[in-house]
Amino acid sequence: MKEEESPADAPKTPKLPIPPEVDGIQFNFCKNPRCENYGVPVSVIAPRGRPRAVGAPQTTYHTTGKGPGTPGLTCKLCGEAPPIKSNLGIAEELRRMLIKLDLIDASCPEETCANHVLPVSQRHHYQSFGRTRAGSLRYRCKGCGRLFSIAQKATLRQTKTHKNKLILKLLMNKNPMRRICEVADITPPMLYRRISFFHRQCLAFAASRERRLLEGIPIRRLYLAVDRQDYMINWTNQAERRNVQLHAIATADNGTGYVFGMHLDFDPTLDAAVIEADAAAIGDVTKPYAFRRYARLWLKADYTDALRQMKRDKRKKSNKINASVTGKVADTYADTEQRDDVEVQETHDFDTKLPARGMQIHCEYTLYAHFYFLERLFRGVEKVRFFLDQESGIRAAFLAAFKGRVSARTADAFFVRINKDLTVNERRQSVARSRAEFEQAQLNHPNLSSSELKTLLIQQRMAQMTTIGKWNDAWVLHPFPSMDEPEKAMCCLTNLGDYASDHMARLYAKASLHAVDRFFMQVRRRLSLLERPIQTASAQGRTWFGYSPYNPEMVVKVLDIFRVFYNYIAVGEDNKTPAMRLGLARAPLALEDLIYYRPKA
């Protein structure tokens, strides 16, 4: 239908060059928490270079070019220039995470159906269709007519159920897949079926416990560490010897060790051939990324373009390596400024490729959705403090998802940068110097307790802050190194100047990535598929990773299983699990509790 024409004397409102809000998500706004535009979505934008018509609504943003296919915004109030992103892509990725933990009901599995986003609890969209022979509930979608079932029995169609405990125990204790088959006397197809079974059980169990977080169990404070870990997938075709590189984002609580989320930038449920055909039919590749139907997905044409761009950008790379932690911080800012999209750290080379099965997600969309997922999970928590690895995409994800809580002063975030390149002797020397400094301070201030003295020393470091990078971020050197974090710098991203000096010092004192680093270390040590690679030489510099998987879906499943194992079964030196410390469990679980878990009716 043709739009009605405005009266000749009425000012014309420019068309909004940003994606529409989807499921309450509008990612595109100024992400400077000290700016009046922070969290304020774009309402009207005048294209850059064009004067505003007389009587037209005032705008505080204008559009900019951020590189090939990447339009951006510029805030007129503070100059912050975030790239424009697809709200639909973030919403789709968030839904993938919520469905995975059963935090929303199952729905029609047909992605092209309008009911795909509508849960079965909305009964007028579905018809109950009895049960399967195994007793699972079956439904018919009234939109597309597709039948689907929801499994009810844990050990559906299984034989040799007595081997389940042994298989899971071997899997969680760094046994390679072939050795598991050998020890448990099973075939590889049976092992893969059991891993899928363990995966379903672990997700169902975790959902039953973590739903209590949504219900608002009383938690006053959480001090959360966020970082990423990369995994390599071996090639399956000798004619195309290229690896697949996947990226995972995880958040763990420094107080209890509980890992609230571990999300991989890979969706095993998607058919790449179908998506590629539909993207070609609708001309998706010709549109800017933020305005695409499949903005979150890596398409083949985009991957080819990324490789070409990588080849052109090689001249920008510097071989300079800074030894100090502040030098490494400065290098990271310099590298970030060179990117076409400052929020994308993901890089590619000609020795990597897209997965043969499923589809890889643009890693920044997994980051964004991860923080929106956490925002939902922590709505009952009084205050949350995030300690983030120094990465601009993680910063943007936090400031977007937690915008309301940042403004309400119930959420804060800090960059934390650790110098992990020091040798063991250098670490010991760093710790010894810190201990000597603290002992001298005790002599100088005999009336102060240890905690008061630590606060004082951090306040002294705060007076010596160093401003680094084009965003003028103020960094503080932590005065108390440890063997795990021998040299550490910190930067408050949400400092609005309303916290007293001693309050800020106490927050800086808690800045650490130790919880997520410990989880990542356990992933490497306990999971044979994901251990640090045993490399063997191969043609053209490509690498075969000794125990790495061939199917990226295995990485998804094994990480999900291990997160639940780590949270509810693995005990620490205090004989407690992270779930016990958090209040989601009263005792460590046995493997059988996961294997034979059945949801309550």
Coordinates of C-alpha atoms in Angstrom, one line a residue:
M1 CA 0.0 0.0 0.0
K2 CA 1.3 3.5 -0.9
E3 CA 2.1 5.6 2.1
E4 CA 0.1 8.8 2.6
E5 CA 2.0 11.9 1.5
S6 CA 2.8 14.5 4.2
P7 CA 1.4 18.0 3.8
A8 CA 3.7 20.2 1.7
D9 CA 4.5 22.4 4.7
A10 CA 5.2 19.6 7.2
P11 CA 8.8 18.7 7.9
K12 CA 10.0 15.3 6.6
T13 CA 11.3 12.9 9.2
P14 CA 14.4 11.0 7.8
K15 CA 14.1 7.2 7.6
L16 CA 15.8 5.5 10.5
P17 CA 19.1 3.9 9.2
I18 CA 19.1 1.4 12.2
P19 CA 17.6 -2.0 12.6
P20 CA 14.2 -2.1 14.4
E21 CA 14.0 -3.4 18.0
V22 CA 13.4 -7.2 18.3
D23 CA 12.1 -8.9 21.4
G24 CA 12.9 -5.8 23.5
I25 CA 16.5 -5.6 22.2
Q26 CA 17.8 -2.4 20.8
F27 CA 21.6 -2.6 20.7
N28 CA 22.3 0.6 18.8
F29 CA 23.0 3.6 21.1
C30 CA 25.9 5.4 22.7
K31 CA 27.8 3.1 25.0
N32 CA 29.6 5.8 27.0
P33 CA 28.1 5.5 30.5
R34 CA 29.1 9.1 31.3
C35 CA 27.1 10.5 28.3
E36 CA 23.5 11.6 28.4
N37 CA 22.9 9.5 25.3
Y38 CA 24.0 6.3 27.1
G39 CA 21.2 3.7 26.7
V40 CA 19.1 6.2 24.8
P41 CA 18.1 4.6 21.5
V42 CA 18.2 6.4 18.2
S43 CA 14.8 8.0 17.5
V44 CA 15.6 10.3 14.5
I45 CA 18.9 10.5 12.6
A46 CA 19.9 13.1 10.1
P47 CA 22.3 11.6 7.5
R48 CA 25.7 13.0 7.9
G49 CA 26.4 16.1 5.8
R50 CA 22.8 17.0 5.2
P51 CA 21.3 20.0 7.1
R52 CA 18.3 19.4 9.3
A53 CA 15.0 20.6 7.8
V54 CA 13.3 23.5 9.5
G55 CA 11.1 22.2 12.2
A56 CA 12.4 18.6 12.0
P57 CA 12.9 16.7 15.3
Q58 CA 16.3 17.3 17.0
T59 CA 18.8 14.4 16.7
T60 CA 21.8 13.6 18.9
Y61 CA 23.3 11.0 16.5
H62 CA 24.4 10.9 12.9
T63 CA 25.5 7.9 10.8
T64 CA 29.1 7.2 9.7
G65 CA 30.8 4.6 7.6
K66 CA 32.7 2.1 9.6
G67 CA 34.2 0.1 6.8
P68 CA 32.9 -2.3 4.1
G69 CA 29.3 -3.2 4.9
T70 CA 29.6 -1.9 8.5
P71 CA 27.7 1.4 9.0
G72 CA 28.0 3.1 12.4
L73 CA 26.6 5.8 14.7
T74 CA 28.3 8.8 16.1
C75 CA 27.0 10.4 19.3
K76 CA 27.0 14.2 18.9
L77 CA 27.3 14.6 22.6
C78 CA 30.5 12.7 23.4
G79 CA 31.8 11.4 20.0
E80 CA 31.4 7.7 20.8
A81 CA 31.1 5.9 17.5
P82 CA 29.7 2.3 17.9
P83 CA 29.1 0.2 14.8
I84 CA 25.5 -0.6 14.0
K85 CA 24.4 -4.2 14.8
S86 CA 21.4 -6.4 14.0
N87 CA 19.0 -6.7 16.8
L88 CA 17.4 -9.7 15.1
G89 CA 20.8 -11.4 15.0
I90 CA 21.2 -10.8 18.8
A91 CA 17.7 -12.0 19.5
E92 CA 18.1 -15.2 17.5
E93 CA 21.4 -16.0 19.3
L94 CA 19.8 -15.3 22.7
R95 CA 16.9 -17.5 21.9
R96 CA 19.4 -20.3 21.0
M97 CA 20.9 -20.0 24.4
L98 CA 17.6 -19.8 26.3
I99 CA 16.2 -22.9 24.5
K100 CA 19.4 -24.8 25.1
L101 CA 18.9 -24.5 28.9
D102 CA 15.1 -24.9 28.6
L103 CA 14.6 -21.5 30.1
I104 CA 11.8 -21.1 27.5
D105 CA 9.4 -23.8 26.4
A106 CA 10.0 -25.9 23.3
S107 CA 8.5 -24.7 20.1
C108 CA 7.9 -25.7 16.5
P109 CA 11.4 -26.8 15.2
E110 CA 10.7 -25.5 11.6
E111 CA 12.6 -22.2 11.5
T112 CA 10.6 -20.8 8.6
C113 CA 7.3 -21.3 10.5
A114 CA 5.8 -18.3 12.4
N115 CA 5.3 -20.6 15.4
H116 CA 9.0 -21.2 15.7
V117 CA 9.3 -18.5 18.3
L118 CA 6.0 -19.4 20.1
P119 CA 6.3 -22.0 22.9
V120 CA 4.0 -25.0 23.2
S121 CA 2.6 -23.5 26.4
Q122 CA 0.6 -21.2 24.0
R123 CA -1.8 -24.1 23.3
H124 CA -3.9 -22.3 20.7
H125 CA -0.9 -22.5 18.3
Y126 CA -0.4 -26.3 18.7
Q127 CA -2.5 -29.4 18.8
S128 CA -1.7 -32.2 21.3
F129 CA -1.1 -35.3 19.2
G130 CA -0.8 -38.1 21.8
R131 CA 2.5 -39.8 22.7
T132 CA 5.2 -41.7 20.9
R133 CA 5.7 -45.4 21.6
A134 CA 8.4 -44.4 24.1
G135 CA 5.9 -42.2 25.9
S136 CA 7.2 -38.8 24.7
L137 CA 4.6 -36.0 24.3
R138 CA 3.8 -35.2 20.7
Y139 CA 2.5 -32.0 19.1
R140 CA 1.3 -30.8 15.7
C141 CA 2.1 -27.2 14.8
K142 CA -1.1 -25.5 13.5
G143 CA 1.1 -23.1 11.5
C144 CA 3.0 -25.6 9.3
G145 CA 1.5 -28.9 10.3
R146 CA 4.8 -30.4 11.4
L147 CA 4.8 -33.1 14.1
F148 CA 7.4 -33.0 16.8
S149 CA 7.9 -34.7 20.2
I150 CA 9.4 -33.8 23.6
A151 CA 11.2 -36.8 25.1
Q152 CA 10.1 -37.8 28.6
K153 CA 12.1 -40.9 29.5
A154 CA 15.8 -40.5 30.3
T155 CA 17.3 -43.7 28.9
L156 CA 15.1 -43.8 25.8
R157 CA 15.9 -46.9 23.6
Q158 CA 19.2 -47.6 25.4
T159 CA 20.9 -50.9 25.9
K160 CA 23.8 -51.5 28.2
T161 CA 22.7 -48.7 30.5
H162 CA 25.1 -50.1 33.2
K163 CA 28.0 -48.6 31.2
N164 CA 26.7 -45.1 31.3
K165 CA 28.6 -44.1 34.5
L166 CA 31.9 -45.6 33.3
I167 CA 31.6 -43.8 29.9
L168 CA 30.8 -40.4 31.5
K169 CA 33.6 -40.8 34.1
L170 CA 36.1 -41.6 31.4
L171 CA 34.9 -38.6 29.3
M172 CA 35.4 -36.2 32.2
N173 CA 38.9 -37.5 33.0
K174 CA 40.8 -36.8 29.7
N175 CA 40.4 -40.1 28.0
P176 CA 40.6 -39.9 24.2
M177 CA 37.5 -41.2 22.4
R178 CA 39.1 -44.4 21.1
R179 CA 40.4 -45.2 24.6
I180 CA 36.9 -44.8 26.0
C181 CA 35.6 -47.2 23.4
E182 CA 38.4 -49.6 24.3
V183 CA 38.0 -49.5 28.1
A184 CA 34.2 -49.5 28.1
D185 CA 34.0 -52.1 25.3
I186 CA 31.6 -50.0 23.1
T187 CA 31.6 -48.9 19.5
P188 CA 32.2 -45.3 18.4
P189 CA 28.6 -44.9 17.2
M190 CA 27.4 -45.9 20.7
L191 CA 29.8 -43.5 22.3
Y192 CA 28.5 -40.6 20.3
R193 CA 24.9 -41.5 21.1
R194 CA 25.8 -41.6 24.8
I195 CA 27.4 -38.2 24.6
S196 CA 24.2 -36.8 23.1
F197 CA 22.3 -38.5 25.9
F198 CA 24.5 -37.0 28.6
H199 CA 24.2 -33.6 26.9
R200 CA 20.4 -33.7 27.1
Q201 CA 20.5 -34.8 30.7
C202 CA 22.9 -32.2 31.8
L203 CA 21.0 -29.4 30.1
A204 CA 17.7 -30.5 31.6
F205 CA 19.3 -30.8 35.1
A206 CA 21.1 -27.4 34.9
A207 CA 17.8 -25.7 33.7
S208 CA 15.9 -27.1 36.7
R209 CA 18.5 -25.5 39.1
E210 CA 19.3 -22.3 37.3
R211 CA 15.6 -21.5 36.9
R212 CA 15.8 -20.6 40.6
L213 CA 18.0 -17.7 39.6
L214 CA 15.2 -16.4 37.4
E215 CA 12.8 -16.8 40.3
G216 CA 15.0 -14.5 42.4
I217 CA 16.9 -16.6 45.0
P218 CA 18.5 -14.1 47.4
I219 CA 22.0 -13.2 46.2
R220 CA 23.5 -9.9 47.4
R221 CA 26.7 -9.6 45.3
L222 CA 28.3 -11.4 42.4
Y223 CA 31.9 -10.7 41.3
L224 CA 32.1 -12.2 37.8
A225 CA 35.1 -13.0 35.6
V226 CA 34.6 -13.0 31.8
D227 CA 37.0 -14.3 29.2
R228 CA 37.2 -16.3 25.9
Q229 CA 38.9 -19.5 24.8
D230 CA 39.5 -20.8 21.3
Y231 CA 39.3 -24.3 20.0
M232 CA 40.5 -25.9 16.8
I233 CA 38.6 -28.6 14.8
N234 CA 40.6 -31.0 12.6
W235 CA 39.9 -31.2 8.9
T236 CA 38.0 -34.2 7.6
N237 CA 39.0 -33.9 3.9
Q238 CA 42.6 -34.6 2.9
A239 CA 42.0 -32.5 -0.2
E240 CA 41.2 -29.5 1.9
R241 CA 43.5 -29.5 4.9
R242 CA 42.2 -26.5 6.7
N243 CA 41.1 -26.3 10.4
V244 CA 37.9 -24.7 11.8
Q245 CA 38.5 -22.3 14.6
L246 CA 35.7 -21.7 17.2
H247 CA 35.5 -19.2 20.0
A248 CA 33.8 -19.7 23.4
I249 CA 32.8 -17.0 25.9
A250 CA 32.4 -17.9 29.6
T251 CA 31.4 -16.2 32.8
A252 CA 32.4 -17.5 36.2
D253 CA 31.8 -16.2 39.8
N254 CA 35.1 -15.3 41.6
G255 CA 33.4 -16.0 44.9
T256 CA 31.9 -19.5 44.4
G257 CA 33.6 -20.6 41.1
Y258 CA 30.1 -21.2 39.6
V259 CA 30.2 -21.0 35.7
F260 CA 26.9 -19.3 34.7
G261 CA 27.4 -19.6 30.9
M262 CA 29.7 -21.1 28.4
H263 CA 28.6 -20.3 24.8
L264 CA 30.3 -21.3 21.6
D265 CA 29.9 -19.4 18.3
F266 CA 28.5 -22.4 16.5
D267 CA 24.9 -23.6 15.8
P268 CA 24.8 -27.3 14.9
T269 CA 21.0 -27.2 14.2
L270 CA 21.3 -25.1 11.0
D271 CA 21.6 -26.4 7.5
A272 CA 24.2 -24.2 5.7
A273 CA 23.0 -25.2 2.2
V274 CA 19.4 -24.1 3.0
I275 CA 20.6 -20.8 4.6
E276 CA 23.0 -20.0 1.8
A277 CA 20.3 -20.6 -0.8
D278 CA 17.7 -18.4 1.0
A279 CA 20.4 -15.7 1.6
A280 CA 21.1 -15.6 -2.1
A281 CA 17.4 -15.5 -3.1
I282 CA 16.8 -12.5 -0.9
G283 CA 20.0 -10.7 -1.7
D284 CA 21.3 -10.8 1.8
V285 CA 25.0 -10.5 0.9
T286 CA 24.4 -7.2 -0.9
K287 CA 23.0 -5.5 2.2
P288 CA 25.1 -4.0 5.1
Y289 CA 25.6 -6.7 7.8
A290 CA 23.3 -5.0 10.4
F291 CA 20.3 -5.1 8.0
R292 CA 20.5 -8.7 6.9
R293 CA 18.1 -11.5 7.6
Y294 CA 21.1 -13.7 8.5
A295 CA 23.3 -11.1 10.1
R296 CA 24.7 -13.4 12.9
L297 CA 25.8 -16.2 10.5
W298 CA 29.0 -16.6 8.5
L299 CA 28.1 -17.0 4.9
K300 CA 30.7 -18.3 2.4
A301 CA 30.8 -15.0 0.5
D302 CA 31.5 -13.1 3.7
Y303 CA 34.2 -15.5 4.7
T304 CA 35.9 -15.1 1.3
D305 CA 35.7 -11.3 1.7
A306 CA 37.2 -11.6 5.2
L307 CA 40.2 -13.5 3.9
R308 CA 40.8 -10.9 1.2
Q309 CA 40.6 -8.2 3.8
M310 CA 43.0 -10.0 6.1
K311 CA 45.5 -10.2 3.2
R312 CA 45.2 -6.5 2.6
D313 CA 45.5 -5.7 6.3
K314 CA 48.7 -7.6 6.9
R315 CA 50.7 -4.5 6.4
K316 CA 49.1 -3.0 9.5
K317 CA 50.5 -5.6 11.8
S318 CA 53.4 -4.8 14.0
N319 CA 56.0 -7.2 15.4
K320 CA 56.6 -5.0 18.4
I321 CA 56.0 -6.9 21.7
N322 CA 55.7 -4.9 24.9
A323 CA 57.0 -6.7 28.0
S324 CA 55.1 -4.7 30.6
V325 CA 51.4 -5.1 31.3
T326 CA 50.6 -1.4 30.5
G327 CA 52.5 -1.8 27.2
K328 CA 50.3 -4.8 26.4
V329 CA 47.2 -2.7 27.2
A330 CA 48.4 0.0 24.9
D331 CA 49.1 -2.5 22.1
T332 CA 45.6 -3.8 22.4
Y333 CA 44.1 -0.4 22.1
A334 CA 46.3 0.3 19.0
D335 CA 45.2 -2.9 17.4
T336 CA 41.5 -2.1 18.1
E337 CA 41.7 1.3 16.5
Q338 CA 42.9 -0.2 13.3
R339 CA 39.9 -2.4 12.8
D340 CA 37.0 -1.5 10.5
D341 CA 34.7 -2.8 13.3
V342 CA 36.2 -2.1 16.8
E343 CA 33.9 -4.7 18.4
V344 CA 35.2 -7.6 16.2
Q345 CA 38.4 -9.3 17.4
E346 CA 37.8 -12.4 15.3
T347 CA 40.5 -13.0 12.7
H348 CA 40.9 -15.5 9.9
D349 CA 43.6 -16.8 7.6
F350 CA 43.9 -19.1 4.7
D351 CA 44.6 -22.1 6.9
T352 CA 41.0 -22.0 8.4
K353 CA 37.6 -22.5 7.0
L354 CA 33.9 -22.6 7.9
P355 CA 32.5 -25.8 9.4
A356 CA 31.3 -28.5 7.0
R357 CA 28.2 -29.1 9.3
G358 CA 26.1 -26.6 11.1
M359 CA 27.0 -22.9 10.8
Q360 CA 29.5 -20.7 12.5
I361 CA 28.2 -17.5 14.2
H362 CA 29.9 -14.1 14.0
C363 CA 31.6 -14.2 17.4
E364 CA 30.5 -10.7 18.4
Y365 CA 26.8 -11.8 18.2
T366 CA 27.6 -14.7 20.6
L367 CA 29.2 -12.1 22.9
Y368 CA 26.2 -9.8 22.8
A369 CA 23.7 -12.6 23.4
H370 CA 25.8 -14.0 26.2
F371 CA 25.5 -10.8 28.2
Y372 CA 21.8 -10.5 27.5
F373 CA 21.5 -14.1 28.7
L374 CA 23.3 -13.1 31.9
E375 CA 21.1 -10.0 32.4
R376 CA 18.1 -12.2 32.5
L377 CA 19.7 -14.7 34.8
F378 CA 20.9 -12.0 37.3
R379 CA 17.7 -10.0 37.6
G380 CA 17.3 -11.2 41.2
V381 CA 20.9 -10.4 42.2
E382 CA 21.2 -7.1 44.2
K383 CA 24.5 -6.0 42.6
V384 CA 26.8 -7.5 40.0
R385 CA 30.4 -6.6 39.3
F386 CA 32.0 -7.8 36.1
F387 CA 35.8 -8.2 35.5
L388 CA 36.3 -8.4 31.8
D389 CA 39.2 -9.4 29.6
Q390 CA 40.4 -6.3 27.7
E391 CA 38.3 -6.6 24.6
S392 CA 36.1 -3.9 23.0
G393 CA 33.4 -6.4 22.0
I394 CA 33.0 -7.7 25.5
R395 CA 32.8 -4.1 26.8
A396 CA 30.1 -3.2 24.3
A397 CA 28.1 -6.3 25.1
F398 CA 28.1 -5.6 28.8
L399 CA 27.2 -1.9 28.4
A400 CA 24.3 -2.7 26.1
A401 CA 22.8 -5.6 28.0
F402 CA 23.2 -4.1 31.5
K403 CA 22.4 -0.4 30.5
G404 CA 19.5 -0.2 33.0
R405 CA 21.5 -1.6 35.9
V406 CA 24.6 0.6 35.1
S407 CA 22.4 3.7 35.2
A408 CA 20.8 2.4 38.5
R409 CA 24.3 1.8 39.9
T410 CA 23.6 -1.9 40.5
A411 CA 26.1 -3.1 37.9
D412 CA 29.7 -2.2 37.2
A413 CA 32.4 -3.5 34.9
F414 CA 36.2 -3.4 34.9
F415 CA 38.8 -4.3 32.3
V416 CA 41.4 -6.6 33.8
R417 CA 44.7 -7.2 31.9
I418 CA 47.2 -9.8 33.2
N419 CA 50.8 -10.3 32.0
K420 CA 50.9 -14.0 31.6
D421 CA 54.3 -14.0 29.7
L422 CA 56.4 -13.8 32.9
T423 CA 58.6 -16.8 33.8
V424 CA 58.2 -18.6 37.1
N425 CA 61.2 -16.8 38.6
E426 CA 59.8 -13.4 37.5
R427 CA 56.5 -14.3 39.0
R428 CA 58.1 -15.2 42.3
Q429 CA 60.1 -12.0 42.3
S430 CA 57.0 -10.0 41.6
V431 CA 55.2 -11.6 44.6
A432 CA 58.2 -11.1 46.8
R433 CA 58.4 -7.4 46.0
S434 CA 54.7 -7.0 46.8
R435 CA 55.1 -8.8 50.1
A436 CA 58.0 -6.6 51.1
E437 CA 56.1 -3.5 50.2
F438 CA 53.1 -4.6 52.3
E439 CA 55.3 -5.5 55.3
Q440 CA 56.9 -2.0 55.1
A441 CA 53.5 -0.4 54.9
Q442 CA 52.5 -2.4 58.1
L443 CA 55.5 -0.8 59.9
N444 CA 54.5 2.6 58.7
H445 CA 50.8 2.2 59.6
P446 CA 50.7 -0.1 62.7
N447 CA 47.1 0.9 63.6
L448 CA 45.5 -0.3 60.3
S449 CA 44.2 -3.8 59.8
S450 CA 45.3 -5.8 56.8
S451 CA 42.1 -5.0 54.8
E452 CA 42.4 -1.3 55.6
L453 CA 46.1 -1.3 54.6
K454 CA 45.3 -3.0 51.3
T455 CA 42.7 -0.4 50.6
L456 CA 45.2 2.4 51.4
L457 CA 47.8 0.9 49.1
I458 CA 45.3 0.6 46.2
Q459 CA 44.2 4.3 46.8
Q460 CA 47.9 5.3 46.5
R461 CA 48.0 3.4 43.1
M462 CA 44.8 5.1 42.1
A463 CA 46.5 8.5 42.5
Q464 CA 49.0 7.3 39.9
M465 CA 46.5 6.2 37.3
T466 CA 47.7 6.0 33.7
T467 CA 45.4 7.1 30.8
I468 CA 45.8 4.8 27.8
G469 CA 44.1 4.6 24.4
K470 CA 41.9 6.9 22.3
W471 CA 39.0 6.4 24.8
N472 CA 41.2 7.8 27.6
D473 CA 40.6 4.8 29.9
A474 CA 42.3 5.2 33.3
W475 CA 44.3 2.2 34.3
V476 CA 45.6 1.2 37.8
L477 CA 48.4 -1.3 38.6
H478 CA 47.3 -3.8 41.2
P479 CA 49.7 -3.8 44.2
F480 CA 49.1 -7.4 45.2
P481 CA 50.3 -9.9 42.5
S482 CA 50.0 -13.6 42.8
M483 CA 51.6 -16.5 41.0
D484 CA 48.5 -16.9 38.8
E485 CA 48.2 -13.1 38.2
P486 CA 51.8 -11.8 38.6
E487 CA 51.3 -8.4 37.0
K488 CA 47.8 -7.0 36.7
A489 CA 46.3 -3.7 35.5
M490 CA 42.7 -2.6 36.0
C491 CA 40.3 -0.1 34.5
C492 CA 36.8 0.9 35.7
L493 CA 34.5 1.2 32.7
T494 CA 31.5 2.5 34.7
N495 CA 33.2 5.1 36.8
L496 CA 30.7 7.9 37.1
G497 CA 32.5 9.7 39.9
D498 CA 29.8 8.9 42.4
Y499 CA 31.8 6.3 44.4
A500 CA 34.0 7.3 47.4
S501 CA 37.7 6.6 46.9
D502 CA 37.8 3.8 49.5
H503 CA 34.7 2.1 47.8
M504 CA 36.5 2.2 44.5
A505 CA 39.7 0.8 46.1
R506 CA 37.7 -2.1 47.5
L507 CA 36.3 -2.9 44.1
Y508 CA 39.7 -2.7 42.5
A509 CA 41.0 -5.1 45.1
K510 CA 38.5 -7.7 43.9
A511 CA 39.4 -7.4 40.2
S512 CA 40.5 -10.8 39.0
L513 CA 39.9 -13.3 36.2
H514 CA 40.9 -16.3 38.4
A515 CA 37.5 -18.0 38.3
V516 CA 37.1 -18.2 34.6
D517 CA 40.9 -18.9 34.1
R518 CA 40.6 -21.8 36.5
F519 CA 37.6 -23.2 34.6
F520 CA 39.4 -22.9 31.2
M521 CA 42.4 -24.6 32.8
Q522 CA 40.2 -27.5 33.9
V523 CA 38.7 -27.7 30.4
R524 CA 42.2 -28.2 29.0
R525 CA 43.2 -30.7 31.6
R526 CA 40.1 -32.8 31.8
L527 CA 38.8 -32.9 28.3
S528 CA 40.9 -34.8 25.8
L529 CA 39.1 -33.3 22.8
L530 CA 39.9 -29.7 24.0
E531 CA 43.4 -30.0 25.6
R532 CA 46.2 -27.8 24.4
P533 CA 47.0 -29.3 21.0
I534 CA 49.8 -31.8 20.3
Q535 CA 50.9 -30.4 17.0
T536 CA 52.4 -32.3 14.1
A537 CA 53.8 -30.6 11.0
S538 CA 51.8 -30.5 7.9
A539 CA 51.9 -29.0 4.5
Q540 CA 51.9 -25.2 4.0
G541 CA 52.0 -24.4 7.7
R542 CA 48.7 -26.0 8.5
T543 CA 48.4 -28.0 11.7
W544 CA 46.9 -31.4 12.6
F545 CA 45.8 -31.3 16.3
G546 CA 46.4 -34.7 17.8
Y547 CA 43.2 -35.2 19.9
S548 CA 41.0 -32.5 18.5
P549 CA 37.5 -33.4 17.2
Y550 CA 36.4 -33.6 13.6
N551 CA 32.8 -32.6 14.3
P552 CA 32.3 -29.1 16.0
E553 CA 29.0 -30.3 17.5
M554 CA 31.0 -32.5 19.8
V555 CA 32.7 -29.4 21.2
V556 CA 29.3 -27.9 22.0
K557 CA 28.1 -31.0 23.8
V558 CA 31.3 -31.8 25.7
L559 CA 31.5 -28.2 27.0
D560 CA 27.9 -28.2 28.1
I561 CA 28.4 -31.5 29.9
F562 CA 31.6 -30.4 31.5
R563 CA 30.1 -27.1 32.8
V564 CA 27.4 -29.1 34.7
F565 CA 30.0 -31.6 35.9
Y566 CA 32.3 -28.7 37.1
N567 CA 29.4 -26.8 38.9
Y568 CA 27.7 -29.8 40.6
I569 CA 30.1 -32.7 40.9
A570 CA 33.7 -31.6 41.1
V571 CA 34.6 -30.5 44.7
G572 CA 37.3 -28.1 45.7
E573 CA 39.6 -28.1 48.7
D574 CA 36.7 -27.2 51.0
N575 CA 34.8 -30.4 49.8
K576 CA 32.2 -28.2 48.2
T577 CA 31.1 -27.7 44.6
P578 CA 30.5 -24.3 43.1
A579 CA 26.8 -25.0 43.1
M580 CA 26.9 -25.6 46.9
R581 CA 28.7 -22.4 47.5
L582 CA 26.2 -20.5 45.5
G583 CA 23.2 -22.1 47.2
L584 CA 21.9 -24.2 44.2
A585 CA 22.9 -27.6 45.8
R586 CA 23.2 -29.0 49.3
A587 CA 25.8 -31.7 48.5
P588 CA 27.9 -32.9 45.6
L589 CA 26.0 -34.8 43.0
A590 CA 26.9 -38.3 42.0
L591 CA 27.3 -39.1 38.3
E592 CA 24.1 -41.2 38.5
D593 CA 22.1 -38.1 39.6
L594 CA 22.9 -36.6 36.2
I595 CA 22.6 -39.7 34.1
Y596 CA 19.2 -40.7 35.4
Y597 CA 17.7 -37.3 36.1
R598 CA 14.0 -36.9 35.3
P599 CA 12.3 -33.5 35.4
K600 CA 9.4 -33.2 37.9
A601 CA 6.0 -33.4 36.3

